[in-house]
Short mmCIF file of C-alpha atoms in Angstrom, two decimals:
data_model
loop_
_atom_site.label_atom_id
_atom_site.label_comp_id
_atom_site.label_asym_id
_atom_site.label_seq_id
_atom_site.Cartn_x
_atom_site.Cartn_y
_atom_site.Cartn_z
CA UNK A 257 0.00 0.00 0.00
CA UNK A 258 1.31 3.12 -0.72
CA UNK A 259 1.57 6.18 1.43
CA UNK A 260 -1.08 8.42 0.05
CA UNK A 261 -3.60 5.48 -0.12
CA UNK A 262 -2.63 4.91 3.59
CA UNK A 263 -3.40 8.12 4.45
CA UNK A 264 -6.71 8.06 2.24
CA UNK A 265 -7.96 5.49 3.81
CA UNK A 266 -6.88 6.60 7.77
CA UNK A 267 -8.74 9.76 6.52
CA UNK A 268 -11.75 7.87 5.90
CA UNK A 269 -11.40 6.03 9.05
CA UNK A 270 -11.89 8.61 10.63
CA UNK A 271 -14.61 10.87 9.09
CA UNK A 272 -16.41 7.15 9.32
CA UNK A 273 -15.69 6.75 12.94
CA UNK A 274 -16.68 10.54 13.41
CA UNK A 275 -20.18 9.82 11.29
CA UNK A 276 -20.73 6.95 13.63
CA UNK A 277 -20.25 8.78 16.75
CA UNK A 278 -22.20 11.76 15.27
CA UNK A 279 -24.89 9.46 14.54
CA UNK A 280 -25.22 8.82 18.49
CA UNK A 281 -24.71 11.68 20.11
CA UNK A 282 -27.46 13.49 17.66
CA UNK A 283 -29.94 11.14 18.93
CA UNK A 284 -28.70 12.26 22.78
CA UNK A 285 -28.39 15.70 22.08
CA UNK A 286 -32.02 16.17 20.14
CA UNK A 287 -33.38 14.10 22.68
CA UNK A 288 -31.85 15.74 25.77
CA UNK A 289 -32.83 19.08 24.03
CA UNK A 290 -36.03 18.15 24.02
CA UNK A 291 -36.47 16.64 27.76
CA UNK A 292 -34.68 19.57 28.71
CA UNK A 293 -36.99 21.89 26.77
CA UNK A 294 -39.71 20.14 28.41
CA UNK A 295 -38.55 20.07 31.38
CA UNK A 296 -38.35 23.90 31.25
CA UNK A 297 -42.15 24.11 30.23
CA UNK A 298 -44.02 21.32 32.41
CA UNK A 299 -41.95 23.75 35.66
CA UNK A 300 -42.94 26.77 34.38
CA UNK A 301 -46.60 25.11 33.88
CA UNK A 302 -46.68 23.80 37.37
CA UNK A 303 -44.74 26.83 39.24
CA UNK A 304 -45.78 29.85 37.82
CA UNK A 305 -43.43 32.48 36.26
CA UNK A 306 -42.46 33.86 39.86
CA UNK A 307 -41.45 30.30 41.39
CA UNK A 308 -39.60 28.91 37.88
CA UNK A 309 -38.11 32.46 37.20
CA UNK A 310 -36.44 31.61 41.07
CA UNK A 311 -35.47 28.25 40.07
CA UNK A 312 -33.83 29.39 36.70
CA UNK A 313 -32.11 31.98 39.01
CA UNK A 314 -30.69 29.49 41.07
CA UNK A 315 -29.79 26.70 38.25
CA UNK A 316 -27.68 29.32 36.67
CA UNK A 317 -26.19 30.20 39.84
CA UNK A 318 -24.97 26.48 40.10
CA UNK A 319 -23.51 26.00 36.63
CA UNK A 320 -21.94 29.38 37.39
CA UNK A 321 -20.14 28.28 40.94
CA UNK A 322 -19.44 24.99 39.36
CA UNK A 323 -16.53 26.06 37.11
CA UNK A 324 -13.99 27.35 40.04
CA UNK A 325 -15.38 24.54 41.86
CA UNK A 326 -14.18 22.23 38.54
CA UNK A 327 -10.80 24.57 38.88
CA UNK A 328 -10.69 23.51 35.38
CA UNK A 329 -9.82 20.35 35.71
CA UNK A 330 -12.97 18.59 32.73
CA UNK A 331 -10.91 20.10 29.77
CA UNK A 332 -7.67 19.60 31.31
CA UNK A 333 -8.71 15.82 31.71
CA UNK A 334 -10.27 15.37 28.29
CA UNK A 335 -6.84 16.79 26.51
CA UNK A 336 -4.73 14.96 29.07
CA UNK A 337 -6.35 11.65 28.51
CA UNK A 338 -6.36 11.76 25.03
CA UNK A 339 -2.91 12.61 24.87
CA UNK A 340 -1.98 9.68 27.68
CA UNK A 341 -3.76 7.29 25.31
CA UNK A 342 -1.95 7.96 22.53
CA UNK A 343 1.64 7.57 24.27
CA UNK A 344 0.18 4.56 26.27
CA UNK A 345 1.43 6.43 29.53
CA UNK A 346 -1.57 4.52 32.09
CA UNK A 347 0.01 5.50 34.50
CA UNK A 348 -0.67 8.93 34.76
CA UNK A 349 -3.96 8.34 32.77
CA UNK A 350 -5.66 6.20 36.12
CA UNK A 351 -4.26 9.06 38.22
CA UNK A 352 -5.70 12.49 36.38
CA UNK A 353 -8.90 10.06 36.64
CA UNK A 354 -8.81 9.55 40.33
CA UNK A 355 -6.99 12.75 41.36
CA UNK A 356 -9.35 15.06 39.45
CA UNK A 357 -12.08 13.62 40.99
CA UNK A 358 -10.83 14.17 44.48
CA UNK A 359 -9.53 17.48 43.75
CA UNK A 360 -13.00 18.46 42.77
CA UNK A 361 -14.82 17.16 45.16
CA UNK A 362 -12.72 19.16 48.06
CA UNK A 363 -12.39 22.71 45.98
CA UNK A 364 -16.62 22.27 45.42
CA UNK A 365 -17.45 21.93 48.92
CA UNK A 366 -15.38 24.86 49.76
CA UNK A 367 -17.07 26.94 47.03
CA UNK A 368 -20.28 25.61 48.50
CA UNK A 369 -19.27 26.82 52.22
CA UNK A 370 -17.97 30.31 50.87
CA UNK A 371 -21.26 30.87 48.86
CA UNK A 372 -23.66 29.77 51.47
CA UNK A 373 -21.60 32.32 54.32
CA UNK A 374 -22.11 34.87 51.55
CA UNK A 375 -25.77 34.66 50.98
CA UNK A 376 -26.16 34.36 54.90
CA UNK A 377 -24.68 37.51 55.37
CA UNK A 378 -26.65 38.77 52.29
CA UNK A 379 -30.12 37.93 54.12
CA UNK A 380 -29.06 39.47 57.56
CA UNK A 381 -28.83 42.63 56.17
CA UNK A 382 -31.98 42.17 54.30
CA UNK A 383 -34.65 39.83 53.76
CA UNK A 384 -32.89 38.55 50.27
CA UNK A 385 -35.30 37.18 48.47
CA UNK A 386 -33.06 34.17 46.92
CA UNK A 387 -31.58 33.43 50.34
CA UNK A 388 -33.60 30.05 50.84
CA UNK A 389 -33.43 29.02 47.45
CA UNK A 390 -29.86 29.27 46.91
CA UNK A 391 -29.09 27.82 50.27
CA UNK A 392 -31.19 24.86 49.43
CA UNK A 393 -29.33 24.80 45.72
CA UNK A 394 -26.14 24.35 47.29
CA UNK A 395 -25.48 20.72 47.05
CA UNK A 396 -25.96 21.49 43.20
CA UNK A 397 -22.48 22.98 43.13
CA UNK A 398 -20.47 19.85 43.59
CA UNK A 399 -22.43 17.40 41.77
CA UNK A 400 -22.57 20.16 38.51
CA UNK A 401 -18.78 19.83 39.29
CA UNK A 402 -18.71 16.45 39.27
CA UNK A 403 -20.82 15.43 36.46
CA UNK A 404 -19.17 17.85 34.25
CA UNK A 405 -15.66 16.27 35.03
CA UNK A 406 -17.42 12.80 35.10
CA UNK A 407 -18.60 13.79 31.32
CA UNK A 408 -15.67 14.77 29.68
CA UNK A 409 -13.73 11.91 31.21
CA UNK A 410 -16.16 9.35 29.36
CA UNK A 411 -15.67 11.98 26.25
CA UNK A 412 -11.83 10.96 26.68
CA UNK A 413 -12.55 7.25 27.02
CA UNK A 414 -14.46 7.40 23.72
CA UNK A 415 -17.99 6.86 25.48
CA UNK A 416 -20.17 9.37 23.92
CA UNK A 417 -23.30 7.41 25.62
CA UNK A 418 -21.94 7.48 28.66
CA UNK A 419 -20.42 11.18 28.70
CA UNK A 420 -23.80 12.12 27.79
CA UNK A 421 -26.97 9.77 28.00
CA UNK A 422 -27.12 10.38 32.24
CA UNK A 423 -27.10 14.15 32.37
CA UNK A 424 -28.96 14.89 29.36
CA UNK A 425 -31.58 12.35 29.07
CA UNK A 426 -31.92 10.26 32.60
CA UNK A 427 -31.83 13.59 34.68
CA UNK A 428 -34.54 15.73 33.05
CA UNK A 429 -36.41 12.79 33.16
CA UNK A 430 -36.01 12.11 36.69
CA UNK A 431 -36.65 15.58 37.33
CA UNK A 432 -40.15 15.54 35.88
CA UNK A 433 -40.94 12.26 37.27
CA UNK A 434 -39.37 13.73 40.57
CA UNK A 435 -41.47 17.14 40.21
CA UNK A 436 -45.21 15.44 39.26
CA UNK A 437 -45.11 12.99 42.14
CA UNK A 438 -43.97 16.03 44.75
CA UNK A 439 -47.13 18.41 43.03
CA UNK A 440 -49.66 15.34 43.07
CA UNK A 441 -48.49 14.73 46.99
CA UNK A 442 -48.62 18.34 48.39
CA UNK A 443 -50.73 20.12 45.62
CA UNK A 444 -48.47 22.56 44.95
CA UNK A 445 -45.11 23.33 44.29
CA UNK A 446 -42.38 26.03 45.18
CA UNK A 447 -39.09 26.54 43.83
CA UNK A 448 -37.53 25.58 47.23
CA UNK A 449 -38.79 22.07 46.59
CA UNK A 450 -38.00 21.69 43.32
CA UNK A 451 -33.91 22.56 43.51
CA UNK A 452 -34.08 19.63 46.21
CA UNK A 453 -36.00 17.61 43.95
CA UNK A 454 -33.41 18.70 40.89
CA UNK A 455 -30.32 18.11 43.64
CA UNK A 456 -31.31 14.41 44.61
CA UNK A 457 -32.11 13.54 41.12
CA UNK A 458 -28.51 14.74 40.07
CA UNK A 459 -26.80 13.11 43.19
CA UNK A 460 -28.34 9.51 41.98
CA UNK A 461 -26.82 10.90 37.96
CA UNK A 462 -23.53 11.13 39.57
CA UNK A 463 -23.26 7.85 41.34
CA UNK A 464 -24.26 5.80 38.18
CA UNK A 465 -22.42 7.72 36.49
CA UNK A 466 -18.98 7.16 38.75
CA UNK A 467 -19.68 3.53 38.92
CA UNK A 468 -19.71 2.36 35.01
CA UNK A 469 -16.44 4.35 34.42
CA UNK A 470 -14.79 2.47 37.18
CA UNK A 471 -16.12 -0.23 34.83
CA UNK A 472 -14.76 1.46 31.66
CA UNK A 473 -11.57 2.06 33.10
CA UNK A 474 -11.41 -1.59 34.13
CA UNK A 475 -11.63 -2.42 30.42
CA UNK A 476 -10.01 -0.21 28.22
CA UNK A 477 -6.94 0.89 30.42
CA UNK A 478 -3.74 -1.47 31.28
CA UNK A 479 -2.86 -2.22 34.78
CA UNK A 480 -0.89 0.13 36.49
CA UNK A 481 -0.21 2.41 39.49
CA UNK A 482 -1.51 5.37 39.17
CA UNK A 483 1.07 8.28 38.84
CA UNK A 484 0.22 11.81 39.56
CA UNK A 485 1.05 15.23 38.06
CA UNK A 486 -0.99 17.66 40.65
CA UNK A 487 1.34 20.66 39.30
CA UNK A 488 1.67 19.92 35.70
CA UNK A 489 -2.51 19.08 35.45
CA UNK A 490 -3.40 22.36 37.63
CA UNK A 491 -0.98 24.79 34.99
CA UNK A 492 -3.22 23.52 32.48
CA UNK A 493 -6.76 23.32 34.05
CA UNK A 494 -5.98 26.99 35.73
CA UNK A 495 -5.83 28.67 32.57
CA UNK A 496 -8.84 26.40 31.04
CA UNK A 497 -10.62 27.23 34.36
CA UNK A 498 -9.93 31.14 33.52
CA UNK A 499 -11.47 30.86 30.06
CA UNK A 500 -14.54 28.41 31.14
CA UNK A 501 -15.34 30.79 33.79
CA UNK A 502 -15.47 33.66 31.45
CA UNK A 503 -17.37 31.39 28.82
CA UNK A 504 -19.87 30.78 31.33
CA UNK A 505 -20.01 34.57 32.09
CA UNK A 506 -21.00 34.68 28.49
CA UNK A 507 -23.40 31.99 29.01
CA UNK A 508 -24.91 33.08 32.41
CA UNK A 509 -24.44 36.42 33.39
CA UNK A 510 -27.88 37.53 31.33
CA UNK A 511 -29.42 35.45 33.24
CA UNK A 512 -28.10 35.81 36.35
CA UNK A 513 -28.34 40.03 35.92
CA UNK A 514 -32.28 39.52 34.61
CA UNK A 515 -33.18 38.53 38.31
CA UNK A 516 -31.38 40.91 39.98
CA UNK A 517 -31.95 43.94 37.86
CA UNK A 518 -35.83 43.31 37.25
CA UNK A 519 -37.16 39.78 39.52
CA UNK A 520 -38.02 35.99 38.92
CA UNK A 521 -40.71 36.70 36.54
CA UNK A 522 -38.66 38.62 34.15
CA UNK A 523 -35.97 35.60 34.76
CA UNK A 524 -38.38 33.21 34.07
CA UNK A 525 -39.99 34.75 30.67
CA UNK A 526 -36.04 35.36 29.44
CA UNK A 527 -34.71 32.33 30.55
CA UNK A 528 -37.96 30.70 28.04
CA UNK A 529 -36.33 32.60 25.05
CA UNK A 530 -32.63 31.58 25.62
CA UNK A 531 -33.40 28.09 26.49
CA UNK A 532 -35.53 28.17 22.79
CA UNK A 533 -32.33 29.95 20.86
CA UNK A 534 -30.46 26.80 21.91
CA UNK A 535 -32.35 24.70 19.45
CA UNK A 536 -30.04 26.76 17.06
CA UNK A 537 -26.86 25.20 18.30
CA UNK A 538 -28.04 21.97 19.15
CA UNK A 539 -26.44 20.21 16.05
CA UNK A 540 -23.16 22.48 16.62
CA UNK A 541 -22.79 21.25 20.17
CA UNK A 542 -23.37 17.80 19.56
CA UNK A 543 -20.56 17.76 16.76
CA UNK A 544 -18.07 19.33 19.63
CA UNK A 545 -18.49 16.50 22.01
CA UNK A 546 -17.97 14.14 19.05
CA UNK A 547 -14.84 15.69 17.52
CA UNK A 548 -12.86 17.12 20.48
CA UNK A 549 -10.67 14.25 20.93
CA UNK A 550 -9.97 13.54 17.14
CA UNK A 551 -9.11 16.98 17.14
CA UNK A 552 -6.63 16.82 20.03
CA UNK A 553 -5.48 13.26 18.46
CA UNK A 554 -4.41 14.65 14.83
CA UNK A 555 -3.01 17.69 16.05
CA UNK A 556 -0.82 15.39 18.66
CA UNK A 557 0.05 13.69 15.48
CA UNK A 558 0.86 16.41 13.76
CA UNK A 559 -1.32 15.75 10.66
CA UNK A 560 -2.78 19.05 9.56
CA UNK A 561 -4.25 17.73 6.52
CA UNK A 562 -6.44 15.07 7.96
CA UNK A 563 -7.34 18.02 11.08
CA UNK A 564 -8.27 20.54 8.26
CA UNK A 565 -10.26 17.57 6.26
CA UNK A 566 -12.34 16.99 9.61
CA UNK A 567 -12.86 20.73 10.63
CA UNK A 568 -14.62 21.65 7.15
CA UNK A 569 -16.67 18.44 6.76
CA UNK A 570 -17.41 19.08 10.45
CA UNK A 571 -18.30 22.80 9.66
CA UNK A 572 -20.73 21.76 6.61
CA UNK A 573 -22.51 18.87 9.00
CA UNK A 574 -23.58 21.87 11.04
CA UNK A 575 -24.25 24.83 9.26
CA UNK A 576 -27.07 23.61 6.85
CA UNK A 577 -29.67 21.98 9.63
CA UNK A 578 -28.86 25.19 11.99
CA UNK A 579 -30.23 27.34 9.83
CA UNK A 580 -33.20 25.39 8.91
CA UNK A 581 -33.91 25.57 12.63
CA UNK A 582 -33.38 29.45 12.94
CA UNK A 583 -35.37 29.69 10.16
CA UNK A 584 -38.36 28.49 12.14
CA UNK A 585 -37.77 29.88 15.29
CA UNK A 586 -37.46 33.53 13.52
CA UNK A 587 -41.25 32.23 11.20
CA UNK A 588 -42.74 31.50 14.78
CA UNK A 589 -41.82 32.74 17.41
CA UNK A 590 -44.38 33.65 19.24
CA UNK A 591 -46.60 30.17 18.92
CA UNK A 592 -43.43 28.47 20.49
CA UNK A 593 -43.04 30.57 23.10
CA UNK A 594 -46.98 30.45 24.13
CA UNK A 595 -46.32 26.48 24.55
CA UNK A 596 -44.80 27.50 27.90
CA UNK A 597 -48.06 29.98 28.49
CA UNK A 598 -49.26 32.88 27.68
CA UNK A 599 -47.13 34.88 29.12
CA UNK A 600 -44.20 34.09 27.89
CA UNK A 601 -44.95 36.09 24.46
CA UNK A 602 -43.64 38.90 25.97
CA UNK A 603 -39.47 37.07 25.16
CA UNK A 604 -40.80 37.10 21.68
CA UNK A 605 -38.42 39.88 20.36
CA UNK A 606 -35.20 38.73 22.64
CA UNK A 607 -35.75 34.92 21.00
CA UNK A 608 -35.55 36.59 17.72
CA UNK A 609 -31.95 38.25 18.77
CA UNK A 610 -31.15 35.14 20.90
CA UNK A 611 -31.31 33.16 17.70
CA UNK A 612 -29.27 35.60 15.27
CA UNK A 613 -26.74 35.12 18.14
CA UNK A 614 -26.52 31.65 18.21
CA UNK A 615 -26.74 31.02 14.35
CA UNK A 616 -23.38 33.16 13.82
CA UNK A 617 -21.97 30.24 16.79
CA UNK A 618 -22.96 28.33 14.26
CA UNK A 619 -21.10 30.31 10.58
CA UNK A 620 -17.77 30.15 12.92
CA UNK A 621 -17.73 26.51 13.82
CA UNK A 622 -15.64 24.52 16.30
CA UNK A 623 -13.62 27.07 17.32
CA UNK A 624 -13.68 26.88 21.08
CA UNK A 625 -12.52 23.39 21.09
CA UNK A 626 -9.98 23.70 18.63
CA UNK A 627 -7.92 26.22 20.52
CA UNK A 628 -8.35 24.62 23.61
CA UNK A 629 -7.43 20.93 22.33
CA UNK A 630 -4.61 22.01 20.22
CA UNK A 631 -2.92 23.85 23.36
CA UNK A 632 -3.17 27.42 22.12
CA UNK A 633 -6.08 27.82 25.24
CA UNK A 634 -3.72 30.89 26.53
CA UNK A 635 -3.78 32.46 23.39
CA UNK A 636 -7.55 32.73 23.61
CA UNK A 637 -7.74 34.17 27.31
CA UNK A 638 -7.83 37.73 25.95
CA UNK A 639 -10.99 36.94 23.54
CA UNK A 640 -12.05 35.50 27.22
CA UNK A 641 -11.42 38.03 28.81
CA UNK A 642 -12.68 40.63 26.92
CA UNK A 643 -16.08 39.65 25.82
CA UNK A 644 -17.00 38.70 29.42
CA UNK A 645 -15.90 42.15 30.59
CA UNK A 646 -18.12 43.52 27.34
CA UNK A 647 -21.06 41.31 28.41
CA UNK A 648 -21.38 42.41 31.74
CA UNK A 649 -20.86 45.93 31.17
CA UNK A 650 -23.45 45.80 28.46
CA UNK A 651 -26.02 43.93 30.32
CA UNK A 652 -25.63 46.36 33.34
CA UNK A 653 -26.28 49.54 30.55
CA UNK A 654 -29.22 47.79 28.77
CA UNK A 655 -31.49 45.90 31.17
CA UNK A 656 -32.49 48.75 32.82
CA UNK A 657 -33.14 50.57 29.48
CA UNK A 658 -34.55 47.83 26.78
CA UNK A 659 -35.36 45.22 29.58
CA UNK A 660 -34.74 41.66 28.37
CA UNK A 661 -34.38 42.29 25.07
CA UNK A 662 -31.71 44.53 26.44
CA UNK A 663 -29.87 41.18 27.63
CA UNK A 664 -30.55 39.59 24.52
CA UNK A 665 -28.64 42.34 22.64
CA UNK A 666 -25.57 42.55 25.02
CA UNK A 667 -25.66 38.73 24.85
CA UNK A 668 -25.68 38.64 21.28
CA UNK A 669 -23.48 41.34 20.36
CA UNK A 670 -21.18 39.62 22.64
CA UNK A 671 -21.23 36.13 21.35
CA UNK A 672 -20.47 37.77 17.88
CA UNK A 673 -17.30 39.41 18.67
CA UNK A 674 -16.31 36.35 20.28
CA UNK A 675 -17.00 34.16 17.61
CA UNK A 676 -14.71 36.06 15.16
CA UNK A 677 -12.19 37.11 17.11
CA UNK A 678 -11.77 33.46 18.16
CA UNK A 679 -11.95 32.23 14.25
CA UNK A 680 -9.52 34.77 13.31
CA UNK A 681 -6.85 33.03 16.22
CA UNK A 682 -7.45 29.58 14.81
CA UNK A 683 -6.29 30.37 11.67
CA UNK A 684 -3.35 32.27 12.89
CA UNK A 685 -2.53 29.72 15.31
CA UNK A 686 -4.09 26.22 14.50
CA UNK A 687 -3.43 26.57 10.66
CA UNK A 688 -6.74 25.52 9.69
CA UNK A 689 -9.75 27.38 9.01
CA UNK A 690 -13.23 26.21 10.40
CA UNK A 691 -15.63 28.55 8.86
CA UNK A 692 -18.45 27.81 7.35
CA UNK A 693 -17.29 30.20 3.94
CA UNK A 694 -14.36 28.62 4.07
CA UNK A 695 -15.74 24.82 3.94
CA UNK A 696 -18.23 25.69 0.89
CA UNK A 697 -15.80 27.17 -1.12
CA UNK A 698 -13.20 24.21 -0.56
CA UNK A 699 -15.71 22.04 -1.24
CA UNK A 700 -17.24 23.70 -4.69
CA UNK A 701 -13.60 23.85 -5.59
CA UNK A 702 -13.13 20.20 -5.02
CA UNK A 703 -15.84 19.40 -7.02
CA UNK A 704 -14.78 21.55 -9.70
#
């Protein structure tokens, strides 16, 4: 066999094993979309807009404390694995496993204690009206800590089901099941109850989870005492913790500064429209979970031809389905948004910004995980950096004037600038080019 037919057919291999893989996690993201989209109107159907705009509030302040509780250490385990796999070192590879874990687990029930003396000090001054909400939601903080390393240690063990089938499917699921039986029993139900509801339900998520990779790990990884590299693994999940915290700033902070600025209903009719804008980036998320090993795996390797080959078929998979979805979120809007009652019209023109947002996520492509995977993560603190500063800043200047659709601008304006500032790095950096322009024209000229 020669060497270009060798490298034909490990190209193949790969797109195939990427298709196959893609194949799987579309059927767990689209479904986890949707129990999570229905999760988010059966609560706001049963609570109110006052009770789920409180819930929201505290949800977001979870997934917010959970990435210094994670001190970065998901991404820093999902390069680090791949890598360790590929150089056969198992020794290290069992010990990021079991020393992230327990490095995560201590660092999230500090955050925990720090937030809860914060909010107590909060409601002495003041009857805060979040205070027994958020205390309840504290146990949230570790176990969104944990799942999210737990996840993107099955992403680096090559089990896409596992990484993602628990949290995305089995927990909204539980959490409905969890939330009917506690409304048919006491006849109502308040947020309070429902964050310990959505905390139990996430503690049993955790648990399987931890068990069947103990199994995995059993199976796919060679005997060997574990070998740890606290220093080396916290340089690199510091600076990844710096960049997911001000990704989830991007993420969060609208939501977060909707319930402070104007109250839980407000919260809860925004939180409708950005939770429906997702649907734009469902198909773009789902290939990032798919690809971001192969992606740390051929740049390891050093084959930029095969990386660029991936990143544009990649690019194509999402762009054409994304905009078929934007397309009918933007045609109707407003009978979506009535699904959740009606009055949550009202985030009918935010959606519409929300969704012109998310569909230029979508032009841009994988470009979050390619400068994280390739190791160029520093390089992209300043984009970080930056855009969370923006977002905050702008969401402080607009709520009070536009409202929400004030947050949906900031948030959007934001995620734009971020999206191209990031592309423009890749291509300086990475040497390949994942946007969407990019991948049609290589394509038409392939054909040609």
């Amino acid at each position: 066999m020669t060497q270009s037919s060798f490298s034909q057919t490990q190209k193949n291999t790969t797109l195939e094993a990427l298709a196959k893989d893609a194949g799987v996690a579309l059927i767990i993201q689209i479904g986890g979309l949707f129990l999570t989209y229905l999760l988010q109107v059966v609560l706001a159907r049963w609570m109110g807009r006052g009770e789920y705009g409180i819930y929201e509030y505290v949800i977001a302040w979870s997934l917010f404390l959970a990435i210094p509780a994670g001190l970065g250490l998901p991404r820093a385990v999902l390069r680090s694995i791949s890598q360790y796999r590929v150089v056969q070192d198992w020794g290290h590879l069992r010990g990021i496993i079991r020393g992230s874990w327990l490095l995560t687990l201590l660092s999230s029930l500090l955050v925990s204690l720090i937030a809860a003396g914060i909010v107590l000090l909060l409601n002495r001054d003041r009857n805060f009206l979040y205070a027994v909400p958020l205390l309840t939601g504290l146990g949230l903080i570790s176990l969104q800590a944990l799942q999210q390393l737990q996840l993107e240690t099955s992403r680096a063990m090559d089990d896409i089901t596992l990484a993602y089938l628990p949290y995305q499917i089995m927990w909204p699921v539980l959490v409905i099941c969890g939330g009917f039986v506690f409304l048919e029993t006491h006849h109502s139900l308040k947020s309070s109850s429902m964050i310990g509801v959505a905390t139990l339900m996430l503690l049993v998520i955790v648990l399987f989870q931890l068990f069947f990779i103990g199994q995995k790990v059993k199976e796919k990884v060679e005997s060997a005492a574990p070998r740890y590299a606290y220093r080396q693994w916290l340089s690199l999940s510091l600076i990844l913790l710096v960049q997911r915290a001000f990704f989830i700033i991007l993420d969060q902070t609208d939501i977060i500064m909707v319930g402070s600025f104007i109250g839980p209903e407000a919260t809860g009719v925004y939180n409708a429209a950005v939770k429906t804008a997702l649907w734009v980036t469902c198909i773009l998320e789902m290939l990032n979970m798919v690809v971001a090993p192969t992606l740390a795996t051929l740049y390891a390797q050093k084959n930029m031809e095969d990386l660029q080959k991936v990143v544009s078929k990649v690019s194509l998979w999402i762009f054409w389905p994304s905009v078929v979805i934007a397309l009918i979120l933007l045609s109707f809007t407003q009978p979506i948004l009535r699904i959740f009652g009606p009055g949550f019209i009202g985030a009918a023109w935010s959606l519409k910004v929300l969704v012109l947002g998310r569909l230029v996520d979508c032009f841009c492509g994988s470009v979050a995980p390619l400068m994280v995977m390739t190791g160029n993560q520093n390089k992209s603190l300043p984009v970080f950096a930056s855009c969370a500063l923006l977002n905050i800043v702008g969401n402080a200047i607009a709520i009070p004037m536009f409202g929400i659709v004030g947050a949906a601008i900031s948030t959007t304006c934001t995620l734009v600038l971020w999206n191209v500032w990031l592309s423009l790095l890749v291509v300086k950096h990475v040497r390949v080019n994942p946007s969407i322009f990019y991948s049609l024209f290589s394509a038409k000229s392939a054909d040609g």
